[in-house]
Structure formats: C-alpha cells, structure tokens
PDB file of C-alpha atoms in Angstrom:
ATOM      1  CA  UNK A 225      43.369 -22.199  -6.840  1.00 45.00           C
ATOM      2  CA  UNK A 226      39.944 -21.950  -8.368  1.00 48.00           C
ATOM      3  CA  UNK A 227      36.875 -20.968  -6.432  1.00 56.00           C
ATOM      4  CA  UNK A 228      34.343 -23.741  -6.777  1.00 64.00           C
ATOM      5  CA  UNK A 229      30.589 -23.603  -6.496  1.00 64.00           C
ATOM      6  CA  UNK A 230      30.634 -25.396  -3.143  1.00 71.00           C
ATOM      7  CA  UNK A 231      32.807 -22.736  -1.498  1.00 68.00           C
ATOM      8  CA  UNK A 232      30.598 -20.004  -2.911  1.00 66.00           C
ATOM      9  CA  UNK A 233      27.483 -21.773  -1.632  1.00 68.00           C
ATOM     10  CA  UNK A 234      29.081 -22.311   1.789  1.00 70.00           C
ATOM     11  CA  UNK A 235      29.962 -18.612   2.047  1.00 69.00           C
ATOM     12  CA  UNK A 236      26.498 -17.601   0.965  1.00 67.00           C
ATOM     13  CA  UNK A 237      24.901 -19.955   3.448  1.00 71.00           C
ATOM     14  CA  UNK A 238      27.100 -18.665   6.285  1.00 72.00           C
ATOM     15  CA  UNK A 239      26.241 -15.029   5.574  1.00 71.00           C
ATOM     16  CA  UNK A 240      22.597 -15.807   5.012  1.00 72.00           C
ATOM     17  CA  UNK A 241      22.396 -17.852   8.204  1.00 73.00           C
ATOM     18  CA  UNK A 242      24.048 -15.090  10.219  1.00 74.00           C
ATOM     19  CA  UNK A 243      21.680 -12.460   8.898  1.00 75.00           C
ATOM     20  CA  UNK A 244      18.669 -14.673   9.512  1.00 78.00           C
ATOM     21  CA  UNK A 245      19.863 -15.221  13.075  1.00 78.00           C
ATOM     22  CA  UNK A 246      20.183 -11.484  13.665  1.00 79.00           C
ATOM     23  CA  UNK A 247      16.736 -10.884  12.204  1.00 78.00           C
ATOM     24  CA  UNK A 248      15.258 -13.625  14.410  1.00 80.00           C
ATOM     25  CA  UNK A 249      16.923 -12.122  17.494  1.00 78.00           C
ATOM     26  CA  UNK A 250      15.487  -8.725  16.632  1.00 79.00           C
ATOM     27  CA  UNK A 251      12.052 -10.272  16.084  1.00 78.00           C
ATOM     28  CA  UNK A 252      12.304 -12.013  19.476  1.00 78.00           C
ATOM     29  CA  UNK A 253      13.206  -8.684  21.068  1.00 77.00           C
ATOM     30  CA  UNK A 254      10.151  -7.055  19.500  1.00 75.00           C
ATOM     31  CA  UNK A 255       7.922  -9.901  20.671  1.00 75.00           C
ATOM     32  CA  UNK A 256       9.187  -9.829  24.264  1.00 76.00           C
ATOM     33  CA  UNK A 257       8.862  -6.053  24.596  1.00 72.00           C
ATOM     34  CA  UNK A 258       5.342  -5.833  23.236  1.00 67.00           C
ATOM     35  CA  UNK A 259       3.842  -4.710  26.546  1.00 69.00           C
ATOM     36  CA  UNK A 260       5.960  -1.543  26.816  1.00 65.00           C
ATOM     37  CA  UNK A 261       3.758   1.561  26.757  1.00 65.00           C
ATOM     38  CA  UNK A 262       6.207   4.418  26.220  1.00 74.00           C
ATOM     39  CA  UNK A 263       5.446   6.198  22.910  1.00 74.00           C
ATOM     40  CA  UNK A 264       9.129   6.466  21.975  1.00 73.00           C
ATOM     41  CA  UNK A 265       9.517   2.756  22.557  1.00 75.00           C
ATOM     42  CA  UNK A 266       6.506   2.001  20.373  1.00 76.00           C
ATOM     43  CA  UNK A 267       7.936   4.130  17.557  1.00 79.00           C
ATOM     44  CA  UNK A 268      11.281   2.359  17.835  1.00 78.00           C
ATOM     45  CA  UNK A 269       9.556  -1.045  17.767  1.00 77.00           C
ATOM     46  CA  UNK A 270       7.625  -0.123  14.629  1.00 81.00           C
ATOM     47  CA  UNK A 271      10.781   1.091  12.899  1.00 83.00           C
ATOM     48  CA  UNK A 272      12.569  -2.125  13.840  1.00 82.00           C
ATOM     49  CA  UNK A 273       9.636  -4.205  12.564  1.00 82.00           C
ATOM     50  CA  UNK A 274       9.741  -2.353   9.242  1.00 86.00           C
ATOM     51  CA  UNK A 275      13.506  -2.825   8.967  1.00 84.00           C
ATOM     52  CA  UNK A 276      13.212  -6.556   9.671  1.00 82.00           C
ATOM     53  CA  UNK A 277      10.472  -6.947   7.072  1.00 83.00           C
ATOM     54  CA  UNK A 278      12.582  -5.127   4.484  1.00 84.00           C
ATOM     55  CA  UNK A 279      15.595  -7.276   5.335  1.00 82.00           C
ATOM     56  CA  UNK A 280      13.537 -10.465   4.981  1.00 81.00           C
ATOM     57  CA  UNK A 281      12.331  -9.364   1.559  1.00 84.00           C
ATOM     58  CA  UNK A 282      15.723  -8.165   0.303  1.00 83.00           C
ATOM     59  CA  UNK A 283      17.987 -10.924   1.686  1.00 82.00           C
ATOM     60  CA  UNK A 284      17.294 -13.477  -1.062  1.00 84.00           C
ATOM     61  CA  UNK A 285      17.817 -10.855  -3.781  1.00 86.00           C
ATOM     62  CA  UNK A 286      21.080  -9.615  -2.298  1.00 83.00           C
ATOM     63  CA  UNK A 287      22.326 -13.151  -1.720  1.00 81.00           C
ATOM     64  CA  UNK A 288      21.578 -14.156  -5.296  1.00 85.00           C
ATOM     65  CA  UNK A 289      23.287 -11.055  -6.655  1.00 86.00           C
ATOM     66  CA  UNK A 290      26.378 -11.628  -4.484  1.00 83.00           C
ATOM     67  CA  UNK A 291      26.667 -15.239  -5.660  1.00 83.00           C
ATOM     68  CA  UNK A 292      26.364 -14.170  -9.298  1.00 87.00           C
ATOM     69  CA  UNK A 293      29.068 -11.508  -8.870  1.00 87.00           C
ATOM     70  CA  UNK A 294      31.349 -13.988  -7.068  1.00 84.00           C
ATOM     71  CA  UNK A 295      30.934 -16.565  -9.818  1.00 86.00           C
ATOM     72  CA  UNK A 296      31.599 -13.924 -12.435  1.00 89.00           C
ATOM     73  CA  UNK A 297      34.753 -12.717 -10.654  1.00 88.00           C
ATOM     74  CA  UNK A 298      35.974 -16.290 -10.197  1.00 85.00           C
ATOM     75  CA  UNK A 299      35.381 -17.034 -13.880  1.00 87.00           C
ATOM     76  CA  UNK A 300      37.228 -13.892 -15.038  1.00 88.00           C
ATOM     77  CA  UNK A 301      40.119 -14.625 -12.676  1.00 83.00           C
ATOM     78  CA  UNK A 302      40.292 -18.230 -13.829  1.00 85.00           C
ATOM     79  CA  UNK A 303      40.353 -17.157 -17.486  1.00 86.00           C
ATOM     80  CA  UNK A 304      43.065 -14.557 -16.852  1.00 81.00           C
ATOM     81  CA  UNK A 305      45.278 -16.964 -14.939  1.00 80.00           C
ATOM     82  CA  UNK A 306      44.731 -19.651 -17.575  1.00 84.00           C
ATOM     83  CA  UNK A 307      45.701 -17.249 -20.355  1.00 85.00           C
ATOM     84  CA  UNK A 308      48.562 -15.555 -18.485  1.00 82.00           C
ATOM     85  CA  UNK A 309      50.047 -18.087 -16.086  1.00 86.00           C
ATOM     86  CA  UNK A 310      53.456 -16.420 -15.795  1.00 88.00           C
ATOM     87  CA  UNK A 311      51.948 -13.019 -15.123  1.00 86.00           C
ATOM     88  CA  UNK A 312      49.827 -14.554 -12.386  1.00 83.00           C
ATOM     89  CA  UNK A 313      52.861 -16.297 -10.857  1.00 87.00           C
ATOM     90  CA  UNK A 314      54.885 -13.076 -11.057  1.00 89.00           C
ATOM     91  CA  UNK A 315      52.105 -11.059  -9.443  1.00 88.00           C
ATOM     92  CA  UNK A 316      51.709 -13.620  -6.654  1.00 89.00           C
ATOM     93  CA  UNK A 317      55.489 -13.605  -6.075  1.00 92.00           C
ATOM     94  CA  UNK A 318      55.566  -9.803  -5.972  1.00 93.00           C
ATOM     95  CA  UNK A 319      52.712  -9.695  -3.467  1.00 92.00           C
ATOM     96  CA  UNK A 320      54.440 -12.347  -1.348  1.00 92.00           C
ATOM     97  CA  UNK A 321      57.726 -10.420  -1.441  1.00 92.00           C
ATOM     98  CA  UNK A 322      55.997  -7.178  -0.514  1.00 92.00           C
ATOM     99  CA  UNK A 323      54.156  -8.870   2.365  1.00 91.00           C
ATOM    100  CA  UNK A 324      57.468 -10.387   3.548  1.00 90.00           C
ATOM    101  CA  UNK A 325      59.179  -6.986   3.516  1.00 89.00           C
ATOM    102  CA  UNK A 326      56.326  -5.349   5.420  1.00 89.00           C
ATOM    103  CA  UNK A 327      56.193  -8.133   7.997  1.00 89.00           C
ATOM    104  CA  UNK A 328      60.000  -8.171   8.304  1.00 85.00           C
ATOM    105  CA  UNK A 329      60.162  -4.441   9.007  1.00 83.00           C
ATOM    106  CA  UNK A 330      57.455  -4.721  11.636  1.00 69.00           C
ATOM    107  CA  UNK A 331      59.616  -6.957  13.847  1.00 61.00           C
TER     108      UNK A 331
END
C-alpha cells in the first residue's frame, strides 16, 4: 500500500485548513474584543496578535517541510518493501499477531 501524492496533499490541506481556521477564529476574537480597556487584556491581545502573525508566516514553511519528509519516508518505505517483500510480509504478520494477542487478552 503505497502512499500517493494525492493522499499526502489531502492530509496537508486538512492540517493547513484546520490551522488557518484556528488562526482566523483567534483573529476574530482579537477584532471583537478591541474595545476592552484593561491593561492585562491589552497585553494578552498583543501577544495573541504576535503569535498569529508568526503562525501565518511559518505555516507554509512547516507544511512544505512536512510534505517533503512524508514523501521521503514513503519513498524509503516503498524501496524497502520492494527490495524485501518477505520481510515486510513477516513484519506485518508479526504486528497483526501481536495486536490480536493484546486485543484478545483485553476481553
């Protein structure tokens, strides 16, 4: 079962969309609380603004890096399984057996 580019892109888009949604919610919170006058509240708002700005700047970099690492891991795994199919089957069987034993004891 190879990981294809579409599944990697879908995962990236889901994570990216979720983070963008959280950042937008935080931005909305900052915008709606702009008339608060308490000094502690102002400090907290400024810290949150700075954190959102940093997240907006870093999100594309982190996303790109995560996709590259995922592709690299998928490629290495694909090469290993292609070169050692019986080892991969044996490892999968051992993991399945171990999971079966653990689940069976839990009942």
